Coordinates of C-alpha atoms in Angstrom, one line a residue:
Chain A
M2 CA 54.3 -0.1 24.5
F3 CA 53.2 3.5 24.0
P4 CA 51.4 5.3 26.8
V5 CA 48.6 6.2 24.3
E6 CA 47.8 4.3 21.2
T7 CA 44.7 4.4 19.1
R8 CA 43.9 2.6 15.9
E9 CA 41.2 3.7 13.5
L10 CA 39.3 5.2 16.5
T11 CA 35.8 6.3 15.3
K12 CA 32.7 7.8 17.0
R13 CA 29.5 8.3 15.1
Y14 CA 26.4 10.0 16.5
G15 CA 23.7 9.1 14.0
E16 CA 24.6 10.7 10.8
H17 CA 27.3 12.9 12.4
L18 CA 30.8 11.5 12.3
A19 CA 32.5 13.1 15.3
V20 CA 35.8 11.2 15.2
D21 CA 36.9 9.6 12.0
R22 CA 39.5 6.8 12.1
V23 CA 42.0 8.5 14.3
S24 CA 45.2 6.7 14.8
L25 CA 47.5 8.5 17.2
T26 CA 50.5 7.6 19.2
V27 CA 51.9 9.3 22.2
K28 CA 55.4 8.3 23.2
S29 CA 56.7 7.8 26.7
G30 CA 57.8 10.9 28.5
E31 CA 56.8 13.4 25.9
I32 CA 54.4 16.3 26.1
Y33 CA 51.9 15.9 23.3
G34 CA 49.8 18.8 22.1
F35 CA 46.4 17.8 20.7
L36 CA 45.1 20.7 18.6
G37 CA 42.0 21.4 16.6
P38 CA 39.3 24.0 16.1
N39 CA 36.1 23.9 18.2
G40 CA 34.0 20.9 17.3
A41 CA 36.9 19.1 15.6
G42 CA 36.6 16.1 17.9
K43 CA 39.3 16.7 20.4
T44 CA 37.2 16.2 23.6
T45 CA 35.3 13.3 22.1
T46 CA 38.6 11.6 21.4
L47 CA 40.0 12.3 24.9
R48 CA 36.7 11.0 26.4
M49 CA 37.1 7.8 24.4
L50 CA 40.7 7.5 25.7
L51 CA 39.4 7.6 29.2
G52 CA 36.5 5.2 28.7
L53 CA 33.8 7.8 29.3
I54 CA 32.5 7.4 25.7
R55 CA 32.4 4.1 23.9
P56 CA 34.0 4.2 20.4
T57 CA 31.8 3.2 17.5
S58 CA 34.8 1.3 16.2
G59 CA 38.6 1.2 16.5
T60 CA 40.8 0.4 19.5
V61 CA 42.4 2.4 22.4
R62 CA 45.3 1.3 24.5
M63 CA 46.3 3.4 27.5
L64 CA 49.6 2.3 29.2
G65 CA 49.0 -1.0 27.4
Q66 CA 45.5 -1.5 28.8
A67 CA 42.0 -1.1 27.6
P68 CA 40.3 2.3 28.2
G69 CA 38.6 2.7 31.6
R70 CA 41.5 1.2 33.5
L71 CA 42.8 4.5 34.9
G72 CA 45.0 3.5 37.8
E73 CA 48.0 5.5 36.7
I74 CA 46.3 8.0 34.6
G75 CA 45.1 11.5 35.7
A76 CA 42.8 13.6 33.7
L77 CA 41.0 16.9 33.5
I78 CA 38.4 16.8 30.8
E79 CA 36.3 19.7 29.4
G80 CA 36.6 21.9 32.4
P81 CA 36.6 21.3 36.2
A82 CA 33.5 19.8 37.8
F83 CA 33.2 19.4 41.6
Y84 CA 30.6 19.4 44.4
P85 CA 29.8 23.0 45.1
Y86 CA 28.8 22.4 48.8
L87 CA 32.2 20.9 49.6
S88 CA 35.4 22.8 50.1
G89 CA 38.3 22.3 47.6
R90 CA 40.1 20.1 50.1
E91 CA 37.0 18.0 50.8
N92 CA 36.4 17.6 47.1
L93 CA 39.9 16.2 46.7
R94 CA 39.5 14.0 49.8
V95 CA 36.3 12.5 48.3
L96 CA 38.1 11.8 45.1
A97 CA 41.1 10.4 46.9
R98 CA 38.7 7.9 48.6
Y99 CA 37.4 6.7 45.2
A100 CA 41.0 6.3 44.1
G101 CA 42.2 4.6 47.3
I102 CA 44.8 7.3 47.8
P103 CA 46.0 8.5 51.3
A104 CA 44.6 11.8 52.3
R105 CA 48.1 13.3 52.7
R106 CA 48.4 13.4 48.9
V107 CA 45.6 16.0 48.9
E108 CA 47.8 18.5 50.7
I109 CA 50.7 17.8 48.3
V110 CA 48.6 18.5 45.2
L111 CA 47.0 21.6 46.7
E112 CA 50.5 23.0 47.3
M113 CA 51.4 22.1 43.7
V114 CA 48.6 24.2 42.2
D115 CA 49.0 26.9 44.8
L116 CA 45.6 26.3 46.4
A117 CA 46.6 25.3 49.9
E118 CA 45.5 28.6 51.4
R119 CA 42.0 28.5 49.9
G120 CA 41.5 24.7 50.3
K121 CA 39.1 25.2 53.2
D122 CA 36.7 27.4 51.2
R123 CA 33.7 26.1 49.5
Y124 CA 34.2 25.2 45.8
G125 CA 31.1 27.2 44.9
T126 CA 32.9 30.4 45.9
Y127 CA 36.0 29.7 43.8
S128 CA 36.9 31.9 40.8
L129 CA 37.2 30.3 37.4
G130 CA 41.0 30.1 37.6
M131 CA 40.9 28.5 41.1
K132 CA 38.4 25.9 39.8
Q133 CA 40.7 25.2 37.0
R134 CA 43.7 24.7 39.3
L135 CA 41.6 22.4 41.5
G136 CA 40.8 20.4 38.4
V137 CA 44.5 20.0 37.7
A138 CA 45.1 19.1 41.3
A139 CA 42.5 16.3 41.0
A140 CA 44.3 15.1 37.9
L141 CA 47.5 14.9 39.8
L142 CA 46.1 13.1 42.8
K143 CA 47.3 9.7 41.7
D144 CA 50.8 11.0 40.8
P145 CA 50.0 9.7 37.4
R146 CA 52.4 8.3 34.8
L147 CA 50.1 9.7 32.1
L148 CA 48.3 13.0 32.4
I149 CA 45.6 14.1 30.1
L150 CA 44.7 17.8 30.3
D151 CA 41.9 19.3 28.2
E152 CA 42.4 23.1 28.0
P153 CA 44.3 23.3 31.4
T154 CA 44.9 27.0 31.3
N155 CA 41.3 28.1 30.7
G156 CA 40.4 30.9 33.0
L157 CA 43.9 31.4 34.4
D158 CA 45.5 34.8 34.4
P159 CA 48.9 35.3 32.7
A160 CA 50.8 34.4 35.9
G161 CA 48.7 31.4 36.4
M162 CA 49.2 30.3 32.8
A163 CA 53.0 30.6 33.3
D164 CA 52.8 28.6 36.5
M165 CA 50.8 25.9 34.7
R166 CA 53.3 25.7 31.9
A167 CA 56.1 25.4 34.4
L168 CA 54.2 22.7 36.3
I169 CA 53.6 20.7 33.0
R170 CA 57.3 21.1 32.1
R171 CA 58.3 19.8 35.5
L172 CA 56.0 16.8 35.2
G173 CA 57.4 16.1 31.7
A174 CA 60.9 16.4 33.0
A175 CA 60.1 14.0 35.9
G176 CA 59.2 11.4 33.3
S177 CA 55.4 11.7 33.2
T178 CA 53.7 11.6 29.8
V179 CA 51.4 14.6 29.2
V180 CA 48.7 15.0 26.6
I181 CA 47.4 18.6 26.4
S182 CA 44.5 19.8 24.3
S183 CA 44.5 23.5 23.9
H184 CA 43.4 26.2 21.6
L185 CA 46.2 28.5 22.8
L186 CA 48.8 27.6 20.2
G187 CA 51.5 29.8 21.6
E188 CA 51.3 27.8 24.8
V189 CA 51.5 24.5 22.9
Q190 CA 54.4 25.7 20.9
Q191 CA 56.2 26.6 24.1
I192 CA 55.9 23.3 25.9
C193 CA 55.0 20.4 23.6
D194 CA 57.4 18.0 22.1
R195 CA 55.0 16.7 19.5
V196 CA 51.7 17.8 18.1
G197 CA 48.7 16.2 16.6
V198 CA 46.2 18.3 14.6
I199 CA 42.6 17.1 14.3
S200 CA 40.1 18.7 11.9
Q201 CA 36.6 17.6 11.2
G202 CA 37.2 14.5 13.1
R203 CA 40.3 13.4 11.3
L204 CA 43.9 13.5 12.5
T205 CA 45.5 15.5 9.7
I206 CA 49.1 15.4 10.9
E207 CA 51.2 14.2 13.8
S208 CA 54.7 15.7 14.0
T209 CA 57.1 17.6 16.2
A210 CA 56.2 21.3 16.7
A211 CA 59.5 22.3 15.2
D212 CA 59.0 20.2 12.0
L213 CA 55.5 21.6 11.7
R214 CA 56.7 25.1 11.8
G215 CA 59.5 24.4 9.3
G216 CA 62.7 26.4 9.1
A217 CA 62.9 30.2 9.7
R218 CA 62.5 32.5 6.6
L219 CA 64.2 35.7 5.7
R220 CA 62.0 38.7 5.6
V221 CA 63.0 41.5 3.2
V222 CA 61.2 44.9 2.8
A223 CA 62.5 46.6 -0.4
D224 CA 61.6 49.2 -3.0
P225 CA 60.6 48.7 -5.7
I226 CA 59.1 45.3 -4.5
D227 CA 58.5 43.9 -8.0
A228 CA 62.1 44.4 -8.9
A229 CA 63.2 42.9 -5.6
A230 CA 61.0 39.9 -6.2
A231 CA 62.4 39.4 -9.7
R232 CA 66.0 39.6 -8.5
A233 CA 65.4 37.2 -5.6
R234 CA 63.7 34.7 -7.9
A235 CA 66.7 34.9 -10.3
L236 CA 69.0 34.2 -7.3
L237 CA 67.0 31.6 -5.4
G238 CA 64.5 30.1 -7.8
E239 CA 60.7 30.6 -8.2
D240 CA 59.4 28.4 -5.4
R241 CA 61.6 29.9 -2.6
V242 CA 60.3 33.5 -3.0
R243 CA 56.9 34.7 -1.8
V244 CA 55.6 38.2 -2.0
D245 CA 53.7 39.1 1.2
G246 CA 52.4 42.7 1.2
A247 CA 55.3 45.2 1.0
G248 CA 57.9 42.5 1.6
L249 CA 59.3 39.2 0.5
D250 CA 59.5 36.0 2.4
L251 CA 62.6 34.1 1.3
D252 CA 63.1 30.4 2.0
V253 CA 66.9 30.6 2.7
P254 CA 69.1 30.1 5.7
H255 CA 69.4 33.3 7.8
D256 CA 73.2 33.3 7.4
R257 CA 72.6 34.3 3.7
A258 CA 71.1 37.6 4.7
A259 CA 74.2 39.7 4.0
W260 CA 74.6 38.1 0.6
I261 CA 70.9 38.8 -0.3
N262 CA 71.3 42.4 0.9
A263 CA 74.4 43.0 -1.2
E264 CA 72.8 41.4 -4.4
L265 CA 69.6 43.6 -4.0
V266 CA 71.6 46.8 -3.4
D267 CA 73.9 46.0 -6.4
A268 CA 70.7 45.7 -8.5
G269 CA 69.7 49.3 -7.4
I270 CA 67.0 48.2 -5.0
A271 CA 66.6 50.0 -1.7
V272 CA 66.4 47.6 1.2
S273 CA 64.8 49.1 4.3
E274 CA 64.3 46.0 6.4
L275 CA 66.0 42.6 6.6
G276 CA 65.4 40.0 9.3
V277 CA 64.5 36.5 10.3
R278 CA 60.9 35.5 10.3
E279 CA 59.9 32.4 12.3
R280 CA 56.7 30.6 11.3
E281 CA 54.3 30.4 14.2
L282 CA 52.4 27.2 15.0
E283 CA 49.2 29.2 14.5
D284 CA 50.0 29.8 10.9
V285 CA 50.5 26.1 10.3
F286 CA 47.3 25.3 12.3
L287 CA 45.2 27.7 10.3
E288 CA 46.6 26.3 7.0
M289 CA 45.8 22.7 8.1
T290 CA 42.4 23.3 9.4
H291 CA 41.4 25.7 6.6
V292 CA 40.4 28.4 9.1
G293 CA 40.8 32.1 8.4
Chain B
M21 CA 33.2 -0.8 46.5
W22 CA 33.9 0.1 50.2
A23 CA 36.0 3.0 49.1
S24 CA 33.2 4.2 46.9
T25 CA 30.6 3.8 49.7
L26 CA 32.7 5.9 52.0
A27 CA 33.1 8.6 49.4
E28 CA 29.4 8.6 48.7
L29 CA 28.5 8.7 52.4
T30 CA 30.8 11.8 52.7
K31 CA 28.9 13.5 49.9
L32 CA 25.5 12.5 51.3
V33 CA 26.3 13.6 54.9
R34 CA 27.9 16.9 53.8
R35 CA 25.1 17.9 51.4
P36 CA 22.7 20.4 53.2
A37 CA 19.8 19.4 51.0
N38 CA 19.7 15.9 52.4
W39 CA 19.4 17.2 56.0
L40 CA 16.6 19.4 54.8
L41 CA 14.8 16.4 53.4
L42 CA 15.2 14.6 56.7
A43 CA 13.8 17.6 58.5
V44 CA 10.8 17.8 56.2
A45 CA 10.1 14.1 56.5
L46 CA 10.3 14.4 60.3
A47 CA 8.1 17.5 60.4
L48 CA 5.4 16.0 58.1
S49 CA 5.4 12.7 60.0
L50 CA 5.1 14.3 63.5
T51 CA 2.5 16.8 62.3
F52 CA 0.1 14.5 60.6
T53 CA 0.7 11.3 62.6
Y54 CA 0.7 12.9 66.1
L55 CA 0.1 16.6 66.3
V56 CA -3.0 16.8 64.2
P57 CA -4.7 13.7 65.6
Y58 CA -3.9 14.9 69.1
A59 CA -5.1 18.4 68.5
G60 CA -8.3 17.2 66.8
A61 CA -9.0 14.3 69.1
D62 CA -12.2 16.0 70.3
G63 CA -13.3 17.3 66.9
P64 CA -16.7 16.4 65.4
T65 CA -15.2 14.2 62.6
A66 CA -12.4 12.7 64.6
D67 CA -12.5 8.9 64.3
R68 CA -8.9 8.0 65.3
G69 CA -8.8 9.3 68.8
V70 CA -5.9 10.2 70.9
A71 CA -5.3 6.6 71.6
S72 CA -4.1 6.1 68.1
T73 CA -1.0 8.2 69.0
F74 CA 0.0 6.0 71.9
P75 CA 3.2 3.9 71.9
D76 CA 1.4 0.6 71.1
H77 CA 0.7 2.1 67.6
L78 CA 4.3 3.1 67.1
V79 CA 5.1 0.8 64.2
G80 CA 2.0 1.6 62.1
N81 CA 2.4 5.3 62.8
S82 CA 6.0 5.4 61.9
I83 CA 5.7 3.7 58.5
G84 CA 2.3 5.0 57.4
G85 CA 3.8 7.8 55.4
W86 CA 6.2 5.8 53.2
P87 CA 3.7 4.8 50.5
V88 CA 3.1 8.4 49.5
F89 CA 4.4 11.6 51.2
A90 CA 7.5 10.2 52.9
G91 CA 8.1 8.1 49.8
A92 CA 8.3 11.3 47.8
I93 CA 11.1 12.5 50.1
A94 CA 12.9 9.2 49.6
L95 CA 12.5 9.6 45.8
I96 CA 13.9 13.1 45.9
L97 CA 16.9 11.8 47.9
G98 CA 17.6 9.1 45.3
V99 CA 17.3 11.7 42.4
L100 CA 19.6 14.1 44.2
A101 CA 22.2 11.4 44.9
A102 CA 22.4 10.2 41.3
G103 CA 21.1 13.2 39.3
G104 CA 23.4 15.7 41.0
E105 CA 26.4 14.0 39.3
Y106 CA 24.9 14.9 35.9
G107 CA 23.9 18.4 37.0
W108 CA 27.4 19.2 38.2
G109 CA 29.1 17.1 35.5
T110 CA 30.9 15.2 38.3
W111 CA 30.6 11.7 36.8
K112 CA 33.7 12.3 34.7
T113 CA 35.6 13.7 37.7
V114 CA 34.8 10.7 39.8
L115 CA 35.3 8.1 37.0
T116 CA 38.6 9.5 35.9
Q117 CA 39.9 8.7 39.4
G118 CA 39.8 5.1 38.4
P119 CA 36.9 3.3 40.0
S120 CA 34.6 1.4 37.7
R121 CA 31.1 2.7 37.0
L122 CA 29.6 -0.3 38.7
S123 CA 31.7 0.1 41.8
V124 CA 30.7 3.8 42.1
Y125 CA 27.1 2.9 41.5
T126 CA 27.0 0.1 44.1
G127 CA 28.7 2.4 46.5
K128 CA 26.1 5.0 45.8
L129 CA 23.3 2.5 46.4
A130 CA 24.9 1.3 49.6
A131 CA 25.2 4.9 50.9
I132 CA 21.6 5.7 49.9
G133 CA 20.5 2.5 51.7
L134 CA 22.2 3.7 54.9
A135 CA 20.8 7.2 54.6
I136 CA 17.3 5.7 54.2
L137 CA 17.8 3.5 57.2
V138 CA 18.8 6.6 59.2
M139 CA 15.7 8.4 58.0
V140 CA 13.4 5.4 58.9
V141 CA 15.0 5.0 62.3
T142 CA 14.8 8.7 63.0
L143 CA 11.0 8.7 62.3
F144 CA 10.7 5.7 64.7
A145 CA 12.7 7.4 67.4
A146 CA 10.9 10.8 67.0
G147 CA 7.6 8.9 67.0
A148 CA 8.5 7.0 70.2
V149 CA 9.4 10.2 72.0
T150 CA 6.3 11.9 70.9
S151 CA 3.9 9.0 71.6
A152 CA 5.5 8.5 75.0
T153 CA 5.0 12.2 75.8
I154 CA 1.4 12.2 74.7
A155 CA 0.7 9.0 76.7
A156 CA 2.3 10.5 79.8
A157 CA 0.3 13.7 79.3
E158 CA -2.9 11.6 79.0
G159 CA -2.0 9.4 81.9
A160 CA -2.2 6.3 79.7
A161 CA -0.3 3.1 80.1
M162 CA 2.9 2.7 78.1
R163 CA 2.5 -0.4 76.0
W164 CA 5.4 -0.7 73.5
P165 CA 5.6 -3.0 70.5
S166 CA 7.9 -5.9 70.9
A167 CA 11.5 -5.7 69.6
G168 CA 10.5 -8.2 66.8
D169 CA 7.6 -6.0 65.7
L170 CA 9.9 -2.9 65.8
A171 CA 12.5 -4.7 63.6
V172 CA 9.8 -5.8 61.1
G173 CA 8.5 -2.3 61.0
V174 CA 11.9 -0.7 60.4
G175 CA 12.6 -3.3 57.8
A176 CA 9.3 -2.7 56.0
G177 CA 9.8 1.1 56.2
W178 CA 13.3 0.7 54.8
L179 CA 12.1 -1.6 52.0
I180 CA 9.4 0.8 50.8
A181 CA 11.6 4.0 51.2
M182 CA 14.5 2.3 49.4
M183 CA 12.2 1.3 46.6
W184 CA 11.2 4.9 46.0
A185 CA 14.8 6.1 46.3
M186 CA 15.7 3.5 43.7
L187 CA 12.9 4.8 41.4
G188 CA 14.6 8.3 41.9
V189 CA 18.0 6.9 41.0
V190 CA 16.8 5.1 37.9
L191 CA 14.9 8.2 36.7
A192 CA 18.0 10.4 37.3
V193 CA 20.3 8.0 35.4
G194 CA 17.7 7.6 32.6
L195 CA 17.0 11.3 32.2
R196 CA 20.6 12.4 33.1
G197 CA 19.5 15.2 35.5
V198 CA 17.6 16.3 38.5
A199 CA 14.6 18.5 37.6
M200 CA 12.7 16.2 35.2
P201 CA 13.2 13.0 37.3
I202 CA 11.9 14.7 40.4
G203 CA 8.9 16.2 38.5
L204 CA 8.0 12.9 36.8
G205 CA 8.6 10.9 40.0
L206 CA 6.4 13.1 42.0
V207 CA 3.6 13.2 39.4
W208 CA 3.6 9.4 39.5
L209 CA 3.7 9.2 43.3
M210 CA 1.4 12.0 44.3
A211 CA -1.0 12.2 41.3
V212 CA -1.1 9.1 39.1
Q213 CA -1.3 6.6 41.9
N214 CA -4.1 8.5 43.5
L215 CA -6.0 8.8 40.3
L216 CA -5.7 5.1 39.6
T217 CA -6.9 4.2 43.1
A218 CA -9.6 6.8 43.5
V219 CA -10.9 7.3 40.0
A220 CA -9.9 4.5 37.6
A221 CA -10.0 1.4 39.9
P222 CA -13.6 1.8 41.0
L223 CA -14.7 2.1 37.4
L224 CA -12.5 -0.5 35.6
D225 CA -12.0 -4.0 36.9
W226 CA -8.7 -4.4 35.0
V227 CA -7.3 -1.3 36.6
A228 CA -8.3 -2.6 40.0
E229 CA -6.6 -5.8 39.2
A230 CA -3.5 -4.2 37.7
Q231 CA -3.1 -2.1 40.9
K232 CA -2.1 -5.2 42.8
G233 CA 1.1 -5.3 40.8
L234 CA 2.0 -1.6 41.2
P235 CA 4.6 -0.3 43.7
G236 CA 2.4 2.2 45.6
P237 CA -0.6 -0.1 46.3
N238 CA 1.8 -2.9 47.5
A239 CA 3.6 -0.4 49.7
G240 CA 0.2 0.7 51.1
S241 CA -0.8 -2.9 51.7
L242 CA 2.4 -3.7 53.5
V243 CA 2.1 -0.8 56.0
A244 CA -1.6 -1.5 56.4
A245 CA -0.8 -5.1 57.4
L246 CA 1.6 -3.7 60.0
G247 CA -0.9 -1.4 61.6
S248 CA -0.9 1.9 59.7
S249 CA -4.2 3.7 59.7
P250 CA -6.3 3.3 56.5
Q251 CA -7.1 7.0 56.9
T252 CA -3.5 7.8 55.8
P253 CA -3.3 8.5 52.0
G254 CA -2.0 5.5 50.1
V255 CA -2.6 3.0 52.9
A256 CA -5.1 0.2 52.0
E257 CA -4.8 -3.6 52.3
L258 CA -5.3 -4.6 48.7
V259 CA -3.0 -7.7 48.9
G260 CA -1.5 -9.8 51.6
S261 CA 1.6 -8.6 53.4
G262 CA 3.8 -11.4 52.0
Q263 CA 2.9 -10.6 48.4
A264 CA 3.2 -6.9 49.1
A265 CA 6.7 -7.2 50.6
A266 CA 7.8 -9.4 47.6
V267 CA 6.5 -7.0 45.0
V268 CA 8.1 -4.0 46.7
A269 CA 11.4 -5.9 47.0
A270 CA 11.1 -6.9 43.3
Y271 CA 10.6 -3.3 42.2
L272 CA 13.6 -2.2 44.4
V273 CA 15.8 -4.8 42.7
V274 CA 14.6 -4.1 39.2
F275 CA 15.0 -0.3 39.6
G276 CA 18.5 -0.9 41.0
L277 CA 19.6 -3.3 38.2
F278 CA 18.1 -1.2 35.4
G279 CA 19.8 2.0 36.7
G280 CA 23.2 0.1 36.9
L281 CA 22.7 -1.3 33.4
M282 CA 22.0 2.2 31.9
L283 CA 24.9 3.8 33.7
R284 CA 27.3 1.0 32.5
R285 CA 26.2 1.1 28.9
R286 CA 25.7 4.8 28.1
D287 CA 28.3 7.4 27.4
I288 CA 29.2 10.0 30.0
L289 CA 28.7 13.2 28.2

């Protein structure tokens, strides 16, 4: 049994196909990044997982159960939403009542998101970052086995973002399964075990972040660049050499750097820079979603 | 459902707007039921007299406002309780904690029902104090309604107020918000009902007949049967008290069921 499993999940609004036959699987204990450009169908998919939106077709199983049975699932969907006339603490107490959770859990989650000091203040007076942290606290109320966080670092300052990443890592290390939707790809790259990319309603790929990024490449800046490219192609083959501006990206292991350097110098080419270039998740994302 | 009811009660009690509504209902009721008749008892067009404010009229005086103006307050309470969840986007926050939509909804209705009871009883209590004060000032005998009459009065007031609150809930769920449901609800309650009664019914027989199935005229008939003054807007005995109570109760149930059905079936956006 997977914590999250969808089959051919589809949502149609009239003529608009918001989510198109999405079949995704989240494994137990992993941190799963759910990526996609604005309007790709991320939040609609997450809402269907939680039973807030009914699918047009397809199936959802969450911890082996139909959507809407959320006893061991915590979620923050599309930004925090609370009652502005209640304090942060009172908001969580109201939610704890709905969930049948003892009030002492409220204090624990307020500590976890570093809001205990401001818990007595009215929610309406909170900054965006504090609201976001309260949203995460609400998601943690049930000490969930499965946590779904939609853009959890929105509005947080760099320190807050680092705290949030550390919290998510701790939850993952403690055995919770976490699904994160985020547009901050560097953040996803840092904490996620696997990634699913959705574009125009369709899940285009599901893989580990490392596999998506592929292996590191060798970056060479040389003069003249045409001669360097010709020599590199002769050594490595046509498809492993790409000219990028004033340099070359070579698809070779980084321990061949000295050999490449010697070959280019022997051919009378001046090498001014040689280094390892790691492919960022953002590059992969942009290629897959045809953005930029 | 009990857990949801407690949570909903917390929200109702802690929301300042609800206390403001109670204060407005109280101020309107005391002003137009006691203060104005008492102050104008000697006026040239006064036909109610100060005796109409004495304790023996407590039941009719305490529920006479529910068919229209106090009903509007109840409608707003219902809209705020359900529509606020759309305005703040808190349905998703509540529902992702695990309770079913229907358990949250029934908890909400139970909490509104309690709040309405508090409102009705408060109007009775304030009316009792005020009428006793006036009677004492006038040196009149204190003749109180029987406990049975008081219970029937509170029950009738609750039934009518709860029906309007349910109309507010169903409008809020149907229109997913606060402003439009309050606007449309008040237009019906304050304008359309009066136009039907004062303009259309005297001219068209079928409108006069159709009125006997509408919520407002039945609420007005019910309170009229229990002693409310026909001088009060919306109070007129068009049908018998039994039919009036049954029709008001039927509207309450239909509004409640329809709101629950919509909430259960529609997406939470």
